[in-house]
Amino acid sequence: MQKLIAGLHQFQKNVFASQKELFERLAKKQEPETLFITCSDSRFSPNLITQTAPGELFILRNAGNIVPPYGTSTGGEAATIEFAVLGLGVKDVIVCAHSQCGAMKALLQAPNEEMPAVSAWLRYAETTRRIIKDNYRHLEGEAMLTATVEENVLSQLENLRTHPSVASRIARGELFLHGWVYKIETGEVFSFDPEVGQFVPLEANLKGIAPPARTVHAR
Ligand SMILES: [Zn+2]
């Protein structure tokens, strides 16, 4: 805790003072263009890996970067997504998973009776578990975990589309979804490319994964 207090003092003295204009502007309003949905894991920071400043990313973090389908949960996820899309008008939504995800490791194991809340939460990733169990039997260890992390990004993007605000903006061509995996070991980011059906290094793939299936013209 002492480290955090010292950090706060350092921030106020050095960082806040040197970026006063930015923080004064942010005191009036926020205009982030991206909703960044990711895992709570402490080993990476959305702002650090994307080199963004306060005000640029609206961030939703939880165990396993999970998005409960619309209407199935009274948790804060639906409200956060709805506000980002309708209230802030974000243009992109990124679901960003990461290597070595503890939630995905837990998903591959039997439910832990000592952590009933975790087991209940992971039911929102049941599609991922089922896809892995039925289709990736040939994999094990690290390869199985990587496949789980990647499949879960795709499952959660599908869940995201069940949210009316998201579906409507996608239909208008005003919102794009992206699936990323951050590799803790190397700092690289891989992005899902729907044309090749795989996660590829991000530099090669800046396309959103949800071009509108049908176009609704904005009035
Ligand atoms: Zn994780």
Coordinates of N, CA and C and ligand atoms in Angstrom, one line a residue:
M1 N 0.8 -1.2 0.0 CA 0.0 0.0 0.0 C 0.9 1.3 0.0
Q2 N 2.0 1.2 0.7 CA 2.9 2.3 0.8 C 3.3 2.8 -0.6
K3 N 3.6 1.8 -1.4 CA 4.0 2.0 -2.8 C 2.9 2.8 -3.6
L4 N 1.7 2.5 -3.3 CA 0.6 3.2 -4.0 C 0.5 4.7 -3.6
I5 N 0.7 4.9 -2.3 CA 0.6 6.3 -1.7 C 1.8 7.1 -2.3
A6 N 2.9 6.5 -2.3 CA 4.1 7.2 -2.9 C 3.9 7.5 -4.3
G7 N 3.2 6.6 -5.0 CA 2.9 6.8 -6.4 C 1.9 7.9 -6.6
L8 N 0.9 8.0 -5.8 CA 0.0 9.1 -5.9 C 0.6 10.5 -5.7
H9 N 1.5 10.6 -4.7 CA 2.2 11.8 -4.5 C 3.1 12.2 -5.7
Q10 N 3.7 11.2 -6.3 CA 4.6 11.4 -7.4 C 3.8 11.8 -8.6
F11 N 2.6 11.2 -8.8 CA 1.7 11.6 -9.9 C 1.3 13.0 -9.8
Q12 N 0.8 13.4 -8.6 CA 0.3 14.8 -8.4 C 1.4 15.8 -8.6
K13 N 2.6 15.5 -8.1 CA 3.7 16.4 -8.2 C 4.3 16.5 -9.6
N14 N 4.5 15.4 -10.3 CA 5.2 15.4 -11.5 C 4.3 15.3 -12.8
V15 N 3.4 14.3 -12.8 CA 2.6 14.0 -14.0 C 1.5 15.0 -14.2
F16 N 0.7 15.2 -13.1 CA -0.5 16.1 -13.2 C 0.0 17.5 -13.6
A17 N 1.0 17.9 -12.9 CA 1.5 19.3 -13.1 C 1.9 19.5 -14.6
S18 N 2.6 18.5 -15.1 CA 3.2 18.6 -16.5 C 2.1 18.5 -17.6
Q19 N 1.0 17.8 -17.2 CA -0.1 17.7 -18.3 C -1.4 18.3 -17.8
K20 N -1.2 19.5 -17.2 CA -2.4 20.2 -16.6 C -3.5 20.5 -17.7
E21 N -3.1 20.9 -18.9 CA -4.1 21.2 -19.9 C -5.0 20.0 -20.2
L22 N -4.3 18.8 -20.4 CA -5.1 17.6 -20.6 C -6.1 17.3 -19.5
F23 N -5.6 17.4 -18.3 CA -6.5 17.1 -17.2 C -7.6 18.1 -17.0
E24 N -7.3 19.4 -17.3 CA -8.4 20.4 -17.2 C -9.4 20.2 -18.3
R25 N -9.0 19.8 -19.5 CA -9.9 19.4 -20.6 C -10.8 18.2 -20.2
L26 N -10.2 17.2 -19.6 CA -10.9 16.0 -19.2 C -11.9 16.3 -18.0
A27 N -11.6 17.3 -17.3 CA -12.6 17.7 -16.2 C -13.9 18.1 -16.7
K28 N -13.9 18.7 -18.0 CA -15.2 19.1 -18.6 C -15.9 18.0 -19.2
K29 N -15.2 17.1 -20.0 CA -16.0 16.0 -20.6 C -15.0 14.9 -21.1
Q30 N -15.6 13.8 -21.4 CA -14.8 12.7 -22.0 C -15.3 12.4 -23.4
E31 N -14.4 12.1 -24.3 CA -14.8 11.8 -25.7 C -14.0 10.6 -26.2
P32 N -14.1 9.5 -25.5 CA -13.3 8.3 -26.0 C -13.9 7.7 -27.2
E33 N -13.1 7.3 -28.2 CA -13.7 6.7 -29.4 C -13.7 5.2 -29.3
T34 N -13.2 4.6 -28.3 CA -13.1 3.2 -28.2 C -13.5 2.6 -26.8
L35 N -14.4 1.6 -26.9 CA -14.7 0.8 -25.7 C -13.7 -0.4 -25.7
F36 N -13.0 -0.6 -24.7 CA -11.9 -1.6 -24.6 C -12.4 -2.6 -23.5
I37 N -12.8 -3.8 -23.9 CA -13.2 -4.8 -23.0 C -12.1 -5.8 -22.8
T38 N -11.6 -6.0 -21.6 CA -10.5 -6.9 -21.4 C -10.6 -7.5 -20.0
C39 N -9.6 -8.4 -19.7 CA -9.5 -9.1 -18.5 C -9.0 -8.3 -17.4
S40 N -9.3 -8.7 -16.1 CA -8.8 -7.9 -15.0 C -7.3 -8.2 -14.6
D41 N -6.8 -9.2 -15.3 CA -5.4 -9.6 -15.0 C -4.4 -8.4 -14.9
S42 N -3.6 -8.5 -13.9 CA -2.7 -7.3 -13.5 C -1.5 -7.1 -14.4
R43 N -1.3 -8.1 -15.3 CA 0.0 -8.1 -16.0 C 0.0 -7.3 -17.3
F44 N -1.0 -6.6 -17.6 CA -1.0 -5.7 -18.7 C -2.0 -4.5 -18.5
S45 N -1.6 -3.4 -19.1 CA -2.5 -2.2 -19.0 C -2.9 -1.8 -20.4
P46 N -4.3 -1.7 -20.6 CA -4.8 -1.3 -21.9 C -4.1 0.0 -22.4
N47 N -4.0 1.0 -21.5 CA -3.4 2.3 -21.9 C -1.9 2.1 -22.2
L48 N -1.2 1.3 -21.5 CA 0.2 1.1 -21.7 C 0.4 0.4 -23.1
I49 N -0.3 -0.7 -23.4 CA 0.0 -1.4 -24.6 C -0.5 -0.7 -25.8
T50 N -1.5 0.2 -25.7 CA -1.9 1.0 -26.8 C -1.3 2.4 -26.8
Q51 N -0.5 2.7 -25.8 CA 0.1 4.1 -25.7 C -1.0 5.2 -25.8
T52 N -2.1 5.0 -25.0 CA -3.1 6.0 -25.0 C -3.1 6.7 -23.7
A53 N -3.7 7.9 -23.8 CA -3.7 8.8 -22.6 C -5.1 8.7 -21.9
P54 N -5.2 9.2 -20.7 CA -6.5 9.3 -20.0 C -7.5 10.0 -21.0
G55 N -8.7 9.5 -21.1 CA -9.7 10.1 -22.0 C -9.9 9.4 -23.3
E56 N -8.9 8.5 -23.6 CA -9.0 7.9 -24.9 C -9.6 6.5 -25.0
L57 N -9.6 5.8 -23.9 CA -10.2 4.4 -23.8 C -11.3 4.4 -22.7
F58 N -12.5 3.9 -23.1 CA -13.5 3.6 -22.1 C -13.3 2.1 -21.8
I59 N -13.0 1.8 -20.5 CA -12.5 0.4 -20.3 C -13.5 -0.4 -19.4
L60 N -13.7 -1.6 -19.8 CA -14.5 -2.5 -19.1 C -13.7 -3.7 -18.8
R61 N -13.4 -4.0 -17.5 CA -12.5 -5.2 -17.2 C -13.3 -6.1 -16.3
N62 N -13.1 -7.4 -16.5 CA -13.6 -8.4 -15.6 C -12.8 -9.7 -15.8
A63 N -13.1 -10.7 -15.0 CA -12.3 -12.0 -15.2 C -12.7 -12.6 -16.5
G64 N -11.7 -12.8 -17.4 CA -12.0 -13.5 -18.6 C -12.5 -12.7 -19.8
N65 N -12.5 -11.3 -19.7 CA -13.1 -10.4 -20.7 C -14.4 -11.0 -21.2
I66 N -15.3 -11.2 -20.3 CA -16.6 -11.8 -20.7 C -17.7 -10.8 -20.8
V67 N -18.6 -11.0 -21.8 CA -19.7 -10.1 -22.1 C -21.0 -11.0 -22.0
P68 N -21.7 -10.9 -20.9 CA -22.9 -11.7 -20.8 C -23.9 -11.3 -21.9
P69 N -24.6 -12.3 -22.5 CA -25.5 -11.9 -23.6 C -26.6 -11.0 -23.0
Y70 N -27.1 -10.1 -23.8 CA -28.1 -9.1 -23.4 C -29.3 -9.8 -22.7
G71 N -29.6 -9.2 -21.5 CA -30.8 -9.7 -20.8 C -30.6 -10.9 -19.9
T72 N -29.3 -11.4 -19.8 CA -29.0 -12.6 -19.0 C -28.4 -12.2 -17.7
S73 N -28.0 -11.0 -17.5 CA -27.2 -10.6 -16.3 C -27.6 -9.2 -15.8
T74 N -27.6 -9.1 -14.5 CA -27.9 -7.7 -14.0 C -26.6 -7.0 -13.6
G75 N -25.5 -7.6 -14.0 CA -24.2 -7.0 -13.7 C -24.0 -5.7 -14.4
G76 N -22.9 -5.1 -14.2 CA -22.6 -3.8 -14.8 C -22.2 -3.8 -16.3
E77 N -21.9 -5.0 -16.8 CA -21.4 -5.1 -18.2 C -22.4 -4.4 -19.2
A78 N -23.7 -4.8 -19.1 CA -24.6 -4.3 -20.1 C -24.7 -2.8 -20.0
A79 N -24.7 -2.3 -18.8 CA -24.9 -0.8 -18.6 C -23.6 -0.1 -19.1
T80 N -22.5 -0.7 -18.9 CA -21.2 0.0 -19.4 C -21.2 0.0 -20.9
I81 N -21.6 -1.1 -21.5 CA -21.6 -1.2 -23.0 C -22.7 -0.2 -23.6
E82 N -23.9 -0.2 -23.0 CA -24.9 0.7 -23.5 C -24.5 2.2 -23.4
F83 N -23.9 2.5 -22.2 CA -23.5 3.9 -22.1 C -22.4 4.3 -23.1
A84 N -21.4 3.3 -23.3 CA -20.3 3.6 -24.2 C -20.8 3.9 -25.6
V85 N -21.8 3.0 -26.0 CA -22.3 3.1 -27.4 C -23.3 4.2 -27.6
L86 N -24.3 4.4 -26.7 CA -25.3 5.4 -26.9 C -24.9 6.7 -26.2
G87 N -24.3 6.7 -25.1 CA -24.0 7.9 -24.3 C -22.7 8.6 -24.9
L88 N -21.7 7.8 -25.2 CA -20.4 8.3 -25.6 C -20.2 8.2 -27.1
G89 N -21.0 7.4 -27.8 CA -20.9 7.2 -29.2 C -19.5 6.7 -29.7
V90 N -19.0 5.7 -29.0 CA -17.7 5.1 -29.4 C -17.9 4.5 -30.8
K91 N -16.8 4.5 -31.5 CA -16.8 4.0 -32.9 C -16.3 2.6 -33.0
D92 N -15.5 2.1 -32.0 CA -14.9 0.8 -32.1 C -15.1 0.1 -30.7
V93 N -15.3 -1.2 -30.8 CA -15.3 -2.0 -29.5 C -14.3 -3.1 -29.7
I94 N -13.3 -3.1 -28.8 CA -12.3 -4.2 -28.8 C -12.5 -5.1 -27.7
V95 N -12.6 -6.4 -28.0 CA -12.5 -7.4 -26.9 C -11.1 -8.0 -26.9
C96 N -10.4 -7.7 -25.9 CA -8.9 -8.0 -25.8 C -8.6 -9.0 -24.7
A97 N -8.3 -10.2 -25.1 CA -7.9 -11.3 -24.2 C -6.4 -11.3 -24.1
H98 N -5.9 -12.2 -23.3 CA -4.4 -12.2 -23.1 C -4.0 -13.7 -22.9
S99 N -2.7 -13.9 -23.2 CA -2.1 -15.2 -23.0 C -2.1 -15.5 -21.5
Q100 N -2.0 -16.8 -21.1 CA -1.9 -17.2 -19.7 C -3.1 -16.7 -18.8
C101 N -4.3 -16.7 -19.5 CA -5.5 -16.2 -18.7 C -6.0 -17.2 -17.7
G102 N -6.0 -16.8 -16.4 CA -6.4 -17.6 -15.3 C -7.8 -18.0 -15.4
A103 N -8.7 -17.1 -15.9 CA -10.1 -17.4 -16.1 C -10.3 -18.5 -17.1
M104 N -9.5 -18.5 -18.2 CA -9.7 -19.5 -19.2 C -9.1 -20.8 -18.8
K105 N -8.0 -20.8 -17.9 CA -7.5 -22.0 -17.3 C -8.6 -22.6 -16.5
A106 N -9.3 -21.8 -15.7 CA -10.4 -22.3 -14.8 C -11.5 -22.9 -15.6
L107 N -11.8 -22.3 -16.8 CA -12.9 -22.7 -17.6 C -12.6 -24.2 -18.1
L108 N -11.4 -24.5 -18.3 CA -11.0 -25.8 -18.8 C -11.0 -26.9 -17.7
Q109 N -11.1 -26.4 -16.4 CA -11.2 -27.4 -15.3 C -12.6 -27.5 -14.8
A110 N -12.7 -28.5 -13.9 CA -14.0 -28.7 -13.2 C -14.4 -27.5 -12.4
P111 N -15.7 -27.1 -12.2 CA -16.0 -26.0 -11.4 C -15.5 -26.1 -10.0
N112 N -15.0 -25.0 -9.5 CA -14.3 -25.0 -8.2 C -15.4 -24.6 -7.1
E113 N -15.7 -25.6 -6.2 CA -16.8 -25.4 -5.2 C -16.4 -24.3 -4.2
E114 N -15.1 -24.1 -4.1 CA -14.6 -23.0 -3.1 C -14.8 -21.6 -3.7
M115 N -15.0 -21.5 -5.0 CA -15.2 -20.2 -5.7 C -16.5 -20.2 -6.5
P116 N -17.6 -20.3 -5.8 CA -18.9 -20.4 -6.5 C -19.2 -19.2 -7.4
A117 N -18.7 -18.0 -7.0 CA -19.0 -16.8 -7.9 C -18.2 -16.9 -9.2
V118 N -17.0 -17.4 -9.1 CA -16.2 -17.6 -10.3 C -16.8 -18.6 -11.2
S119 N -17.3 -19.8 -10.6 CA -17.9 -20.8 -11.4 C -19.2 -20.3 -12.1
A120 N -20.0 -19.5 -11.4 CA -21.2 -19.0 -11.9 C -20.9 -18.0 -13.1
W121 N -19.9 -17.2 -12.9 CA -19.5 -16.2 -13.9 C -19.0 -16.9 -15.2
L122 N -18.3 -18.0 -15.0 CA -17.7 -18.6 -16.2 C -18.8 -19.3 -17.0
R123 N -20.0 -19.4 -16.5 CA -21.1 -20.0 -17.3 C -21.3 -19.1 -18.5
Y124 N -21.0 -17.8 -18.5 CA -21.1 -17.0 -19.6 C -20.1 -17.3 -20.7
A125 N -19.2 -18.2 -20.4 CA -18.2 -18.6 -21.4 C -18.4 -20.1 -21.7
E126 N -19.6 -20.6 -21.5 CA -19.9 -22.0 -21.7 C -19.8 -22.3 -23.2
T127 N -20.1 -21.3 -24.1 CA -20.0 -21.6 -25.5 C -18.5 -21.9 -25.9
T128 N -17.6 -21.1 -25.3 CA -16.2 -21.3 -25.5 C -15.8 -22.7 -25.0
R129 N -16.2 -23.1 -23.8 CA -15.9 -24.4 -23.2 C -16.3 -25.5 -24.1
R130 N -17.6 -25.4 -24.6 CA -18.2 -26.4 -25.4 C -17.4 -26.5 -26.8
I131 N -17.1 -25.4 -27.4 CA -16.4 -25.4 -28.7 C -15.0 -26.1 -28.5
I132 N -14.4 -25.8 -27.4 CA -13.0 -26.4 -27.2 C -13.1 -27.9 -26.9
K133 N -14.1 -28.2 -26.1 CA -14.3 -29.6 -25.7 C -14.6 -30.5 -26.9
D134 N -15.4 -30.0 -27.8 CA -15.9 -30.8 -28.9 C -14.9 -30.8 -30.1
N135 N -14.2 -29.7 -30.3 CA -13.4 -29.5 -31.5 C -11.9 -29.4 -31.4
Y136 N -11.4 -29.3 -30.2 CA -10.0 -29.2 -30.0 C -9.4 -30.3 -29.2
R137 N -10.0 -31.5 -29.3 CA -9.5 -32.6 -28.4 C -8.0 -33.0 -28.7
H138 N -7.6 -32.7 -29.9 CA -6.2 -33.0 -30.3 C -5.2 -32.1 -29.6
L139 N -5.6 -31.0 -29.0 CA -4.6 -30.1 -28.4 C -4.5 -30.4 -26.9
E140 N -3.4 -30.0 -26.3 CA -3.2 -30.1 -24.9 C -2.3 -28.9 -24.4
G141 N -2.3 -28.8 -23.1 CA -1.4 -27.8 -22.5 C -1.6 -26.4 -23.0
E142 N -0.4 -25.8 -23.3 CA -0.3 -24.4 -23.8 C -1.2 -24.2 -25.1
A143 N -1.1 -25.1 -26.0 CA -1.9 -25.0 -27.2 C -3.4 -25.0 -27.0
M144 N -3.8 -25.8 -26.1 CA -5.2 -25.8 -25.7 C -5.7 -24.5 -25.1
L145 N -4.8 -24.0 -24.2 CA -5.1 -22.7 -23.5 C -5.2 -21.6 -24.5
T146 N -4.2 -21.5 -25.5 CA -4.2 -20.5 -26.5 C -5.5 -20.6 -27.3
A147 N -5.9 -21.8 -27.7 CA -7.1 -21.9 -28.5 C -8.4 -21.5 -27.7
T148 N -8.4 -21.7 -26.4 CA -9.5 -21.3 -25.5 C -9.6 -19.8 -25.4
V149 N -8.4 -19.2 -25.2 CA -8.3 -17.7 -25.1 C -8.9 -17.1 -26.4
E150 N -8.5 -17.7 -27.6 CA -8.9 -17.1 -28.9 C -10.4 -17.4 -29.2
E151 N -10.8 -18.6 -28.9 CA -12.2 -18.9 -29.1 C -13.1 -18.1 -28.2
N152 N -12.6 -17.8 -27.0 CA -13.5 -17.0 -26.1 C -13.6 -15.5 -26.6
V153 N -12.6 -15.0 -27.3 CA -12.8 -13.7 -27.8 C -13.9 -13.7 -28.9
L154 N -13.9 -14.7 -29.7 CA -15.0 -14.8 -30.7 C -16.4 -15.0 -30.1
S155 N -16.4 -15.9 -29.0 CA -17.7 -16.1 -28.4 C -18.2 -14.8 -27.7
Q156 N -17.3 -14.0 -27.1 CA -17.8 -12.8 -26.4 C -18.1 -11.7 -27.4
L157 N -17.5 -11.7 -28.6 CA -17.9 -10.8 -29.7 C -19.3 -11.1 -30.1
E158 N -19.6 -12.4 -30.2 CA -21.0 -12.8 -30.6 C -22.0 -12.4 -29.5
N159 N -21.6 -12.5 -28.2 CA -22.5 -12.0 -27.1 C -22.7 -10.5 -27.2
L160 N -21.6 -9.8 -27.6 CA -21.7 -8.4 -27.7 C -22.8 -8.0 -28.7
R161 N -22.9 -8.7 -29.8 CA -23.9 -8.4 -30.9 C -25.3 -8.6 -30.4
T162 N -25.5 -9.3 -29.3 CA -26.9 -9.4 -28.8 C -27.3 -8.2 -28.1
H163 N -26.4 -7.3 -27.8 CA -26.8 -6.0 -27.1 C -27.4 -5.1 -28.2
P164 N -28.7 -4.7 -27.9 CA -29.4 -3.9 -29.0 C -28.6 -2.7 -29.4
S165 N -28.0 -1.9 -28.5 CA -27.3 -0.7 -28.9 C -26.2 -1.0 -29.9
V166 N -25.5 -2.1 -29.6 CA -24.4 -2.6 -30.5 C -24.9 -3.0 -31.8
A167 N -25.9 -3.9 -31.8 CA -26.4 -4.4 -33.1 C -26.9 -3.3 -34.0
S168 N -27.6 -2.3 -33.4 CA -28.2 -1.2 -34.2 C -27.1 -0.4 -34.8
R169 N -26.1 -0.1 -34.0 CA -25.0 0.8 -34.6 C -24.1 0.0 -35.6
I170 N -24.0 -1.3 -35.5 CA -23.3 -2.1 -36.5 C -24.1 -2.1 -37.8
A171 N -25.4 -2.2 -37.6 CA -26.3 -2.2 -38.8 C -26.2 -0.9 -39.6
R172 N -26.0 0.2 -38.9 CA -25.8 1.5 -39.5 C -24.4 1.8 -40.0
G173 N -23.5 0.8 -39.8 CA -22.1 1.0 -40.2 C -21.4 2.0 -39.4
E174 N -21.9 2.2 -38.1 CA -21.2 3.3 -37.3 C -20.4 2.7 -36.2
L175 N -20.4 1.4 -36.1 CA -19.6 0.7 -35.0 C -18.9 -0.5 -35.5
F176 N -17.7 -0.7 -35.1 CA -16.9 -1.9 -35.6 C -16.4 -2.6 -34.4
L177 N -16.4 -3.9 -34.5 CA -16.0 -4.8 -33.4 C -14.6 -5.4 -33.8
H178 N -13.7 -5.6 -32.8 CA -12.4 -6.1 -33.1 C -12.1 -7.1 -32.0
G179 N -11.4 -8.2 -32.4 CA -11.0 -9.2 -31.4 C -9.5 -9.3 -31.3
W180 N -8.9 -9.0 -30.2 CA -7.5 -9.0 -30.0 C -7.1 -10.0 -28.9
V181 N -5.8 -10.5 -29.0 CA -5.2 -11.2 -28.0 C -3.8 -10.6 -27.7
Y182 N -3.6 -10.2 -26.5 CA -2.3 -9.7 -26.1 C -1.4 -10.8 -25.5
K183 N -0.2 -10.9 -26.0 CA 0.7 -11.9 -25.6 C 1.7 -11.4 -24.5
I184 N 1.5 -11.8 -23.3 CA 2.2 -11.3 -22.2 C 3.7 -11.5 -22.3
E185 N 4.1 -12.6 -22.9 CA 5.5 -13.0 -23.1 C 6.3 -12.1 -24.0
T186 N 5.6 -11.5 -25.0 CA 6.4 -10.8 -26.0 C 5.9 -9.3 -26.2
G187 N 4.7 -9.0 -25.6 CA 4.1 -7.7 -25.8 C 3.4 -7.5 -27.1
E188 N 3.3 -8.6 -27.9 CA 2.6 -8.5 -29.2 C 1.1 -8.6 -29.1
V189 N 0.4 -8.0 -30.1 CA -1.0 -8.1 -30.1 C -1.4 -8.8 -31.4
F190 N -2.3 -9.8 -31.3 CA -2.8 -10.5 -32.5 C -4.3 -10.2 -32.6
S191 N -4.7 -10.0 -33.9 CA -6.1 -9.5 -34.1 C -6.8 -10.5 -35.0
F192 N -8.1 -10.8 -34.8 CA -8.8 -11.7 -35.6 C -9.1 -11.2 -37.0
D193 N -8.6 -11.9 -38.0 CA -8.9 -11.6 -39.4 C -10.0 -12.5 -39.9
P194 N -11.2 -12.0 -40.1 CA -12.3 -12.9 -40.6 C -12.0 -13.5 -41.9
E195 N -11.2 -12.8 -42.8 CA -10.9 -13.4 -44.1 C -10.1 -14.7 -44.0
V196 N -9.2 -14.7 -43.1 CA -8.4 -16.0 -43.0 C -8.9 -16.8 -41.8
G197 N -9.8 -16.3 -41.0 CA -10.3 -17.1 -39.9 C -9.3 -17.4 -38.8
Q198 N -8.4 -16.5 -38.7 CA -7.3 -16.7 -37.6 C -6.9 -15.4 -37.0
F199 N -6.2 -15.5 -35.9 CA -5.6 -14.3 -35.3 C -4.2 -14.1 -35.9
V200 N -4.0 -12.9 -36.4 CA -2.8 -12.6 -37.1 C -2.2 -11.3 -36.4
P201 N -0.8 -11.1 -36.6 CA -0.2 -9.9 -36.0 C -1.0 -8.7 -36.4
L202 N -1.2 -7.8 -35.4 CA -2.1 -6.7 -35.6 C -1.7 -5.8 -36.7
E203 N -0.4 -5.5 -37.0 CA 0.0 -4.6 -38.0 C -0.7 -5.0 -39.4
A204 N -0.8 -6.3 -39.6 CA -1.4 -6.8 -40.9 C -2.9 -6.7 -40.9
N205 N -3.5 -6.4 -39.9 CA -5.0 -6.5 -39.9 C -5.6 -5.3 -39.1
L206 N -6.0 -4.3 -39.8 CA -6.6 -3.2 -39.1 C -8.1 -3.1 -39.4
K207 N -8.6 -4.2 -40.1 CA -10.1 -4.3 -40.4 C -10.9 -4.6 -39.2
G208 N -12.0 -4.0 -39.1 CA -13.0 -4.4 -38.0 C -13.5 -5.8 -38.4
I209 N -14.0 -6.6 -37.4 CA -14.4 -7.9 -37.8 C -15.9 -7.9 -38.1
A210 N -16.6 -6.8 -37.9 CA -18.0 -6.8 -38.1 C -18.5 -5.7 -39.1
P211 N -18.1 -5.9 -40.4 CA -18.7 -5.0 -41.3 C -20.2 -5.3 -41.3
P212 N -21.0 -4.3 -41.6 CA -22.5 -4.5 -41.4 C -23.0 -5.6 -42.4
A213 N -23.7 -6.6 -41.8 CA -24.2 -7.6 -42.6 C -25.4 -7.1 -43.5
R214 N -26.0 -6.1 -43.0 CA -27.1 -5.4 -43.7 C -26.9 -3.9 -43.4
T215 N -27.3 -3.1 -44.4 CA -27.0 -1.7 -44.2 C -28.3 -0.9 -43.9
V216 N -28.4 -0.2 -42.8 CA -29.5 0.6 -42.5 C -29.1 2.1 -42.6
H217 N -29.7 2.8 -43.5 CA -29.1 4.2 -43.7 C -29.6 5.1 -42.6
A218 N -28.6 5.8 -42.1 CA -28.8 6.7 -41.0 C -29.7 7.9 -41.6
R219 N -30.7 8.3 -40.7 CA -31.5 9.4 -41.2 C -30.8 10.7 -41.0
Ligands
ZN1 ZN -7.3 -13.2 -17.9

